[in-house]
Short mmCIF file of N, CA and C in Angstrom, two decimals:
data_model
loop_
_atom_site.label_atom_id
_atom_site.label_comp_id
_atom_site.label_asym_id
_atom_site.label_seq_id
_atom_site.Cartn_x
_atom_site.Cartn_y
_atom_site.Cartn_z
N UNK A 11 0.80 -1.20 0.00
CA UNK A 11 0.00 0.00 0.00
C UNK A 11 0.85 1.27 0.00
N UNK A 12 2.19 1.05 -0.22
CA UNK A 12 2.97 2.28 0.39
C UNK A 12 3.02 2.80 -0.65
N UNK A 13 3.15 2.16 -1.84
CA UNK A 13 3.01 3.01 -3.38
C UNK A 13 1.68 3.86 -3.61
N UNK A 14 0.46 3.50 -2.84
CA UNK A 14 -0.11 4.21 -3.62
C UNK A 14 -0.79 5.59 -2.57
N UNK A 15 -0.28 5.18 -1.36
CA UNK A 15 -0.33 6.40 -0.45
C UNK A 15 0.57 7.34 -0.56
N UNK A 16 2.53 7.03 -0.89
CA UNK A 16 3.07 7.99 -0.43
C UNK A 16 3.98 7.79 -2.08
N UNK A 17 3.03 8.33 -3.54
CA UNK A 17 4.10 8.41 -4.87
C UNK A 17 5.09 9.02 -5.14
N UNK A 18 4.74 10.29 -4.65
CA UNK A 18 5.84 11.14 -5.09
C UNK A 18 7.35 10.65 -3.75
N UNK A 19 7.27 10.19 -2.53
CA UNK A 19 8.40 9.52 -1.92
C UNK A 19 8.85 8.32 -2.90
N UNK A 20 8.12 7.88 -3.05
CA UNK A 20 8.72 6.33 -3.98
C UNK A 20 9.03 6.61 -5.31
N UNK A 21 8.45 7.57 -5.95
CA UNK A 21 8.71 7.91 -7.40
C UNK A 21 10.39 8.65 -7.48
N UNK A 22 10.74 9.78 -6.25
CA UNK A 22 11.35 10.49 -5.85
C UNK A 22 12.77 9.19 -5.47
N UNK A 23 12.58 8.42 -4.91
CA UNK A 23 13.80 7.34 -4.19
C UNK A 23 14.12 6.78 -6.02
N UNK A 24 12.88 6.36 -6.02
CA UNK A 24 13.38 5.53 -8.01
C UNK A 24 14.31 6.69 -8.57
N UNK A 25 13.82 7.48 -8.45
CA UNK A 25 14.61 8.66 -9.61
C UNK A 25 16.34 8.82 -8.88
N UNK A 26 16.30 8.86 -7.31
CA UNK A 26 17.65 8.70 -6.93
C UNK A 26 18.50 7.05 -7.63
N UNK A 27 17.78 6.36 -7.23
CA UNK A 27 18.18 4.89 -7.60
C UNK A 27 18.79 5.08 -8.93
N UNK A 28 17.59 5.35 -9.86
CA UNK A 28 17.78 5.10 -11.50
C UNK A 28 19.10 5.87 -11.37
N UNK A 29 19.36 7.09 -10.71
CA UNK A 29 20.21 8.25 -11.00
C UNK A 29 21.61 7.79 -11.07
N UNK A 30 21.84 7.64 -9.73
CA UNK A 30 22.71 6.70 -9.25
C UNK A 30 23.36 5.28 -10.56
N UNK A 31 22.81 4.60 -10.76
CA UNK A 31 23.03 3.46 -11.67
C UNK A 31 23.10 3.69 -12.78
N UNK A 32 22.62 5.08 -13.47
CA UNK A 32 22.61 5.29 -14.64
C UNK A 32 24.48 6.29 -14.84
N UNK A 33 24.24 7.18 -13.67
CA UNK A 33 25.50 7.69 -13.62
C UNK A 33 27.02 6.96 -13.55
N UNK A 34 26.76 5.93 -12.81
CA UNK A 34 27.84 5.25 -12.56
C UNK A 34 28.22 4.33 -13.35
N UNK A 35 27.10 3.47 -14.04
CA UNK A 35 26.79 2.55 -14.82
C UNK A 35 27.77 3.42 -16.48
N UNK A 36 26.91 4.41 -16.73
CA UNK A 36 27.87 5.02 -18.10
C UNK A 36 28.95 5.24 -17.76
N UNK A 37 29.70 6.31 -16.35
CA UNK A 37 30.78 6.64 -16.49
C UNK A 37 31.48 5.59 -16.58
N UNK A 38 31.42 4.71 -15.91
CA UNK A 38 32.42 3.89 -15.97
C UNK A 38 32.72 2.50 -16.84
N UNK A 39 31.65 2.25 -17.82
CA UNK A 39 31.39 1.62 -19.20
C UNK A 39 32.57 2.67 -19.52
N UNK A 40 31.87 4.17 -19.87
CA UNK A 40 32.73 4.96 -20.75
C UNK A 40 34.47 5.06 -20.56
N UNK A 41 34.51 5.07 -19.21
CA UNK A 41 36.05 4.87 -19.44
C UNK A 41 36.54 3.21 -19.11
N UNK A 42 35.72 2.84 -19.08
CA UNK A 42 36.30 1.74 -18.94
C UNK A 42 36.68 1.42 -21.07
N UNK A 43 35.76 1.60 -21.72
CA UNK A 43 35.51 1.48 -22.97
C UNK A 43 36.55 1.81 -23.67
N UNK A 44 36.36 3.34 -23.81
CA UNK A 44 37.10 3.88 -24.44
C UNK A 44 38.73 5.29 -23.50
N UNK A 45 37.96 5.10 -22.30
CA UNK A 45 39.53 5.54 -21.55
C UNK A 45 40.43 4.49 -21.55
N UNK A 46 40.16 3.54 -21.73
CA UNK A 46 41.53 2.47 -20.97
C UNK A 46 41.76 2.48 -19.62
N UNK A 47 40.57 2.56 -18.71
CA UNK A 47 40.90 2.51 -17.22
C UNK A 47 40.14 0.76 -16.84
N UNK A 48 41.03 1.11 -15.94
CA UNK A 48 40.75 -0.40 -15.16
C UNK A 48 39.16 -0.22 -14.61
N UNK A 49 38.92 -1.19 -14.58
CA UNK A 49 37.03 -1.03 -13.91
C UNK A 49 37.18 -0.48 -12.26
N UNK A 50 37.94 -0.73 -11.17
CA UNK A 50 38.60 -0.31 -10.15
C UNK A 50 39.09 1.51 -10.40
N UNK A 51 39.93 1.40 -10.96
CA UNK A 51 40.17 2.58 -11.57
C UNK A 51 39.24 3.61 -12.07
N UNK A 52 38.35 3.15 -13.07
CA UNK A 52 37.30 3.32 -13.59
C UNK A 52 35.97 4.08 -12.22
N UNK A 53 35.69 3.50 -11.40
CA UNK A 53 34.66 3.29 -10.59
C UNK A 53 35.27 4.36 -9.54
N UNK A 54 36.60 4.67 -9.32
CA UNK A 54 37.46 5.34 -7.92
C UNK A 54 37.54 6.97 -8.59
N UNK A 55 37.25 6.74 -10.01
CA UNK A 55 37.69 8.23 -10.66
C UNK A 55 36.11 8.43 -10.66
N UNK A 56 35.14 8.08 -10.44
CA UNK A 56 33.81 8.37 -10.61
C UNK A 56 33.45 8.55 -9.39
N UNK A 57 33.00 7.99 -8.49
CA UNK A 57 32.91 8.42 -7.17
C UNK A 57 34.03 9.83 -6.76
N UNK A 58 35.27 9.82 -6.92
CA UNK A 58 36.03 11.18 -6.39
C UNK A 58 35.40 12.24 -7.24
N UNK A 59 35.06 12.01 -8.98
CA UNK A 59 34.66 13.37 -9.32
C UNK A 59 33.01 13.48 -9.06
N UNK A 60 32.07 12.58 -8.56
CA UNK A 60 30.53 12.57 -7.91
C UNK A 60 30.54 13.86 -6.51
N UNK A 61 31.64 13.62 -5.51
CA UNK A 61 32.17 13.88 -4.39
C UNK A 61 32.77 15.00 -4.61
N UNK A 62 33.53 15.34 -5.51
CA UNK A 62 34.63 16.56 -5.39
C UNK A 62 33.54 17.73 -5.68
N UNK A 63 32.51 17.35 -6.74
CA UNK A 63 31.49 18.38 -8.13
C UNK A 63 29.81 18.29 -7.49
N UNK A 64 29.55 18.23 -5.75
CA UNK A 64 28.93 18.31 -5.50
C UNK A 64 27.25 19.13 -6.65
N UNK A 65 27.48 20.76 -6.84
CA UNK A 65 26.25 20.80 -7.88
C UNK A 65 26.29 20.51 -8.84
N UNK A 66 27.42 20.32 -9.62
CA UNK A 66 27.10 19.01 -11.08
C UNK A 66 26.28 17.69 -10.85
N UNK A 67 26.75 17.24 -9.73
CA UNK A 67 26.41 15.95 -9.15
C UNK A 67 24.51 16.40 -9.19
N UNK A 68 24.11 17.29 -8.55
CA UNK A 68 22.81 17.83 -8.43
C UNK A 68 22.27 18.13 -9.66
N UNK A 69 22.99 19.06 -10.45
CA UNK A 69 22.32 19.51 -11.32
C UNK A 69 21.82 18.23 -12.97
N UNK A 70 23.07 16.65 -12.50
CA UNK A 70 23.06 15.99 -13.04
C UNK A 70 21.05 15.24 -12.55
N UNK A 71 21.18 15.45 -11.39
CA UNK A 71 20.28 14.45 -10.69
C UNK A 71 18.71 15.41 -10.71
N UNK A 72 19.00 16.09 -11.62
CA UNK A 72 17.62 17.18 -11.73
C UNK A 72 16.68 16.54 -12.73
N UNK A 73 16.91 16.06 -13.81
CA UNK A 73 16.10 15.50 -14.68
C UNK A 73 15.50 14.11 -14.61
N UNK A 74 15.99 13.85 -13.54
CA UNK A 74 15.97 12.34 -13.05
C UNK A 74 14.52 13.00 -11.70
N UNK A 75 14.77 14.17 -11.27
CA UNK A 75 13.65 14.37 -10.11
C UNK A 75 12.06 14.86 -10.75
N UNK A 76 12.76 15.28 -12.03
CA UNK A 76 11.64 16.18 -12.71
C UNK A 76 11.17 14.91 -13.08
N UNK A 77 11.16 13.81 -13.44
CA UNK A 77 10.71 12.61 -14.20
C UNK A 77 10.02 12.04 -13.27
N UNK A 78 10.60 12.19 -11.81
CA UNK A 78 9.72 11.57 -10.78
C UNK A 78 9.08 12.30 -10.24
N UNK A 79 8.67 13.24 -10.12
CA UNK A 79 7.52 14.45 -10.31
C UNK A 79 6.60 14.04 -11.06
N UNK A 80 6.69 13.81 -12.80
CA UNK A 80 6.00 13.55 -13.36
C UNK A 80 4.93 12.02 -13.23
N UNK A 81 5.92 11.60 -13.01
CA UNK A 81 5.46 9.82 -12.89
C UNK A 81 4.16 9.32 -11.29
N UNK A 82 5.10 10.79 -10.18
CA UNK A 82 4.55 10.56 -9.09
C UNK A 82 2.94 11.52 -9.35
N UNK A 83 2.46 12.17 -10.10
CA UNK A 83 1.70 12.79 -10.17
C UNK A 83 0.48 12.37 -10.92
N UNK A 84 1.04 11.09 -12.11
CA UNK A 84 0.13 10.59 -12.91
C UNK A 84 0.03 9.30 -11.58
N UNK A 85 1.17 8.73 -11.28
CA UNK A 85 0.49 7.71 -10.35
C UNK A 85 -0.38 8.01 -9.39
N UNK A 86 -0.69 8.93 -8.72
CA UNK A 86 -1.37 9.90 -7.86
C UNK A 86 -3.05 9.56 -8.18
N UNK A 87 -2.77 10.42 -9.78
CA UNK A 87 -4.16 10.55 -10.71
C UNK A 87 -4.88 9.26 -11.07
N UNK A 88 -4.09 8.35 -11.61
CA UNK A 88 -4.04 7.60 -12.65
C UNK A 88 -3.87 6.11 -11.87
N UNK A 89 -3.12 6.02 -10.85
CA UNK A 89 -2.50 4.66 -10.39
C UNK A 89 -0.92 4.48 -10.96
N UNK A 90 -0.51 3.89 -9.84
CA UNK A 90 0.36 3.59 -9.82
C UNK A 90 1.29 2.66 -11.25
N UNK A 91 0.96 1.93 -11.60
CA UNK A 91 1.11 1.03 -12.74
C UNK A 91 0.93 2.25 -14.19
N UNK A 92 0.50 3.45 -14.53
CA UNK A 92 0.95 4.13 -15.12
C UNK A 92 1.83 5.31 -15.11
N UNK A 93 1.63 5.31 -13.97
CA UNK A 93 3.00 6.50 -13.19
C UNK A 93 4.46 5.88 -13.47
N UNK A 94 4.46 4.37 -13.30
CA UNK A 94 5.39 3.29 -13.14
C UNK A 94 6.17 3.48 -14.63
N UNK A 95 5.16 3.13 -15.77
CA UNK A 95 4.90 3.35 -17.25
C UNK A 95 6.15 4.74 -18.07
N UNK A 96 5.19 5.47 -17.29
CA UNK A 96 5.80 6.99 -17.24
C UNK A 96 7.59 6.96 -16.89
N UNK A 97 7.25 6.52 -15.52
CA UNK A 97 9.25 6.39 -15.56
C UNK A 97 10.18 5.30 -16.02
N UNK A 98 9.57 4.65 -16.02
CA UNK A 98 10.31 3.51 -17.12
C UNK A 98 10.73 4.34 -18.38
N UNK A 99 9.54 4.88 -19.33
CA UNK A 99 9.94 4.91 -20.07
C UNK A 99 11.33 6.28 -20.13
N UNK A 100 10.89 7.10 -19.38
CA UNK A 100 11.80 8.21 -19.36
C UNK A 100 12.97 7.94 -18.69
N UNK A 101 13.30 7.09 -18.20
CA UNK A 101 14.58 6.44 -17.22
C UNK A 101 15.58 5.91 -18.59
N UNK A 102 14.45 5.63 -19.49
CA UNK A 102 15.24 4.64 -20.73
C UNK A 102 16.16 5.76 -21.61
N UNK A 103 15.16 6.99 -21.78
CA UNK A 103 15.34 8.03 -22.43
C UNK A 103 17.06 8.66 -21.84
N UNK A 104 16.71 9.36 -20.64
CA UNK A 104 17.07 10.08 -19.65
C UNK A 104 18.77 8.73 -19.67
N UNK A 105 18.80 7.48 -19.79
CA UNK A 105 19.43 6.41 -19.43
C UNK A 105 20.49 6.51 -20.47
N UNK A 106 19.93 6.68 -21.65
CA UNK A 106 20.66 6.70 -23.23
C UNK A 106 21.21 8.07 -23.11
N UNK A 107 20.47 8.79 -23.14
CA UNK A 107 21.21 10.28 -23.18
C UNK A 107 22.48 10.62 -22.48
N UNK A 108 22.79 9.98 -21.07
CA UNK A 108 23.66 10.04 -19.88
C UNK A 108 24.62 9.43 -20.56
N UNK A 109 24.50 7.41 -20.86
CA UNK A 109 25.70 6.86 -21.28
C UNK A 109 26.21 7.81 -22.33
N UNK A 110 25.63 8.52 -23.73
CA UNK A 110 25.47 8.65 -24.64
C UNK A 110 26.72 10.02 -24.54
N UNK A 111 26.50 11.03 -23.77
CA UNK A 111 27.31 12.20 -23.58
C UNK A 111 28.61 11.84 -22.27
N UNK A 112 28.56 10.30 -21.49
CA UNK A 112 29.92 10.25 -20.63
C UNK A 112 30.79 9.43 -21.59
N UNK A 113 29.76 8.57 -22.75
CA UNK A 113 30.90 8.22 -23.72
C UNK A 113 31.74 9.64 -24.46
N UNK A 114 30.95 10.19 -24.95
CA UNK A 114 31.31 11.49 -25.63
C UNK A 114 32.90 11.90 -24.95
N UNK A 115 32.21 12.70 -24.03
CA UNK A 115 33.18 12.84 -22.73
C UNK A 115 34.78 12.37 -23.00
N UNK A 116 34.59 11.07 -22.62
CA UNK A 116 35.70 10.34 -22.53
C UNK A 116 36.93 10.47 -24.04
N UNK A 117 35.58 9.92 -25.31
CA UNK A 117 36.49 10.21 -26.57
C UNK A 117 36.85 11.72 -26.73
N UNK A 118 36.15 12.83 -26.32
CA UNK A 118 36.77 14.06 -26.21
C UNK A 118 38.53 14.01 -25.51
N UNK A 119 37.92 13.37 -24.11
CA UNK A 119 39.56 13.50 -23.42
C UNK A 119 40.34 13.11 -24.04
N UNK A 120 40.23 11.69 -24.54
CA UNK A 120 41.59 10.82 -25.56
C UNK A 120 41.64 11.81 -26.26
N UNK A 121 41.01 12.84 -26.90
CA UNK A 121 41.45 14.00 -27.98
C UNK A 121 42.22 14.99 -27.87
N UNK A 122 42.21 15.17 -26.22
CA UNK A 122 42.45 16.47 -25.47
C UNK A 122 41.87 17.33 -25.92
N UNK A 123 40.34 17.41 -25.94
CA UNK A 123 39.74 18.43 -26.07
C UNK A 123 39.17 18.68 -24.99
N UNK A 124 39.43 19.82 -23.98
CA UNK A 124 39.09 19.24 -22.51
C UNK A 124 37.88 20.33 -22.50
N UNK A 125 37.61 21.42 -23.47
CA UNK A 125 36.55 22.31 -23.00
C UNK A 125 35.11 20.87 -23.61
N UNK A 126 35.41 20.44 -24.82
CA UNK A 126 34.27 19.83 -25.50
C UNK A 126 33.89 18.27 -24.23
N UNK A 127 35.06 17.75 -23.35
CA UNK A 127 34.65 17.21 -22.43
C UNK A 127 33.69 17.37 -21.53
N UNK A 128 34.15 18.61 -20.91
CA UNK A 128 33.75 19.14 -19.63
C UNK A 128 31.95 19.15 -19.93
N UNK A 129 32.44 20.08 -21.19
CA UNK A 129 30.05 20.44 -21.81
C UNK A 129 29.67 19.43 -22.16
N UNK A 130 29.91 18.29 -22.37
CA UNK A 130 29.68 17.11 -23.04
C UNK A 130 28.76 16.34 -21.58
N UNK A 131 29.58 16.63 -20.59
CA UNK A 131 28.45 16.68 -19.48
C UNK A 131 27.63 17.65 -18.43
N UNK A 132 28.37 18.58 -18.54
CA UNK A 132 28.06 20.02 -17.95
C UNK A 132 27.03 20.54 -18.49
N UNK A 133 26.20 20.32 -19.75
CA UNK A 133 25.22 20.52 -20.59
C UNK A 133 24.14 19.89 -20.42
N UNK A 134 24.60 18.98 -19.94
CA UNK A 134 23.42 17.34 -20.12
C UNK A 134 22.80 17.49 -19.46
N UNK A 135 21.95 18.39 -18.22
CA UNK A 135 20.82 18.61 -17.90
C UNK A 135 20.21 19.31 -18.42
N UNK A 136 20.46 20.41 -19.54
CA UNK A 136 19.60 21.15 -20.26
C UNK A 136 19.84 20.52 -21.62
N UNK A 137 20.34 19.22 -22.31
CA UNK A 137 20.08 18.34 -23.38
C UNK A 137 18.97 17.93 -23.38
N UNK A 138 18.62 17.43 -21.57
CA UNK A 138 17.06 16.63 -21.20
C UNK A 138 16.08 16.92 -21.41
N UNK A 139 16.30 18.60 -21.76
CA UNK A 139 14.70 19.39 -21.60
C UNK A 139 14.15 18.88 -22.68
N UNK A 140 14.55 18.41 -23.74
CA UNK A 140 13.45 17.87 -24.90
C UNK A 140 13.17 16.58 -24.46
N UNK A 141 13.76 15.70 -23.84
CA UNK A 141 13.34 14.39 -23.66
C UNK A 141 12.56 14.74 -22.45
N UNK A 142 12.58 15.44 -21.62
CA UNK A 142 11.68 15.46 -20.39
C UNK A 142 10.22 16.25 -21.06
N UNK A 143 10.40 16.63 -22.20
CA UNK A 143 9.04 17.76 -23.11
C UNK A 143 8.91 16.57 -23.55
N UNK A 144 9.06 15.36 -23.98
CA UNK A 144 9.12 14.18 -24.49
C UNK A 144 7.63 13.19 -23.70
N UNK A 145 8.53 13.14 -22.51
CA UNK A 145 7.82 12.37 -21.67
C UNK A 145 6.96 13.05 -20.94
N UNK A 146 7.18 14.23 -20.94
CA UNK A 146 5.28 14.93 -20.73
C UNK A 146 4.37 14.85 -21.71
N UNK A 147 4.36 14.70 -22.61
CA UNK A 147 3.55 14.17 -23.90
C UNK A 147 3.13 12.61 -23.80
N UNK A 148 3.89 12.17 -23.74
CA UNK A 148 3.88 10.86 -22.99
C UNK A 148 3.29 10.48 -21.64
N UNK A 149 3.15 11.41 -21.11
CA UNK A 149 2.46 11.05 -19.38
C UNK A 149 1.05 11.88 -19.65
N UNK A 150 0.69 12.87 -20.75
CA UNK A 150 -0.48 13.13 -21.08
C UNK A 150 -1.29 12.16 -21.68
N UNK A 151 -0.51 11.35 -22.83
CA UNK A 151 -0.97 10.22 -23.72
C UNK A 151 -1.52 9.37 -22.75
N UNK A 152 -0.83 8.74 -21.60
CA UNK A 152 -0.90 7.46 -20.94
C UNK A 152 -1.98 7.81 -19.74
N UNK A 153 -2.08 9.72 -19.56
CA UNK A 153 -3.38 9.82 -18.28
C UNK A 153 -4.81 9.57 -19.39
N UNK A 154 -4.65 9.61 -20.67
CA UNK A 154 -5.74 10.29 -21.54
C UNK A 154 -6.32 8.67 -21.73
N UNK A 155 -5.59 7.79 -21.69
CA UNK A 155 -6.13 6.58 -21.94
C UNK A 155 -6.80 6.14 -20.92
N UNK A 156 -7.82 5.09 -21.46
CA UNK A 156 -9.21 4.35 -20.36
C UNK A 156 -8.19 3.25 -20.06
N UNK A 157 -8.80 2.47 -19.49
CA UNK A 157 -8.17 1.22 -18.42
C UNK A 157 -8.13 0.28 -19.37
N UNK A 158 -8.93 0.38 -20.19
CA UNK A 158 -9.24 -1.02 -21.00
C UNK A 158 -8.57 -1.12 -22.57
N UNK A 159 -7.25 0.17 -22.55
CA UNK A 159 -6.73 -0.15 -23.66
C UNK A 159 -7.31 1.32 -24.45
N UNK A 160 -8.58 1.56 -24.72
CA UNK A 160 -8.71 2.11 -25.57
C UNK A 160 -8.96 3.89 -25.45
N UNK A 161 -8.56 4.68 -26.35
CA UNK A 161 -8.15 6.29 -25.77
C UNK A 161 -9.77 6.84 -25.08
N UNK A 162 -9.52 7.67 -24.20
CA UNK A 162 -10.52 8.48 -23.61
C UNK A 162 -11.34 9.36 -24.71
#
């Protein structure tokens, strides 16, 4: 029952979770990939720069809260099981975009291009705004529908 009393707490913890796994999960694919770092290595340079870049770290974890906002609000309306819908799908979005710019990232550094690094993630919360305009279209689509499949 705790999902459907308290959404926006549980929608809000998912969006830390997803955040978390999605962040750590790319950076360290990405250099593990294409830096040439050891997965150890890999994982010790990600946590120190999570830790050192405190509001990057935040400003990374903003599109991930706005999604659970969204999700917690249709689950609210709607039930839970389409709120659920809602962040799945934008976790996937929000998921690709992250690996997508710490790979970037990384092949920048092997370039020494260190300004096109830095924006390559320093940007990536205002990249989201179309995928988060994305999945509000998407969380309108999925409140607009009846239970039984077919549109309102």
């Amino acid at each position: 029952m705790m999902l459907r009393d308290r959404p926006y707490a549980v929608f809000f913890c998912l969006a830390v979770l997803f955040f978390l796994a999605t962040t750590f999960g790319a950076d360290v694919l990405a250099r593990t990939s294409v830096g040439d770092d050891s997965l150890a290595q890999a994982m010790q340079a990600h946590a120190r720069q999570a830790v050192a870049e405190p509001l990057g770290t935040a400003m990374l974890l903003l599109p991930f809260l706005l999604l659970g906002w969204m999700s917690a609000s249709l689950a609210r309306k709607k039930g839970v099981d389409r709120g659920l819908v809602v962040f799945l799908f934008g976790a996937l979005l929000l998921g690709l975009a992250y690996f997508f710019a710490y790979h970037d990232a990384q092949i920048h550094l092997k370039q020494q291009m260190w300004t096109a690094a830095a924006l390559s993630i320093g940007l990536l919360p205002y990249q989201c705004v179309p995928l988060l305009a994305i999945c509000l279209g998407f969380r309108w689509w999925v409140a607009r529908r009846k239970g039984d499949g077919a549109p309102a």
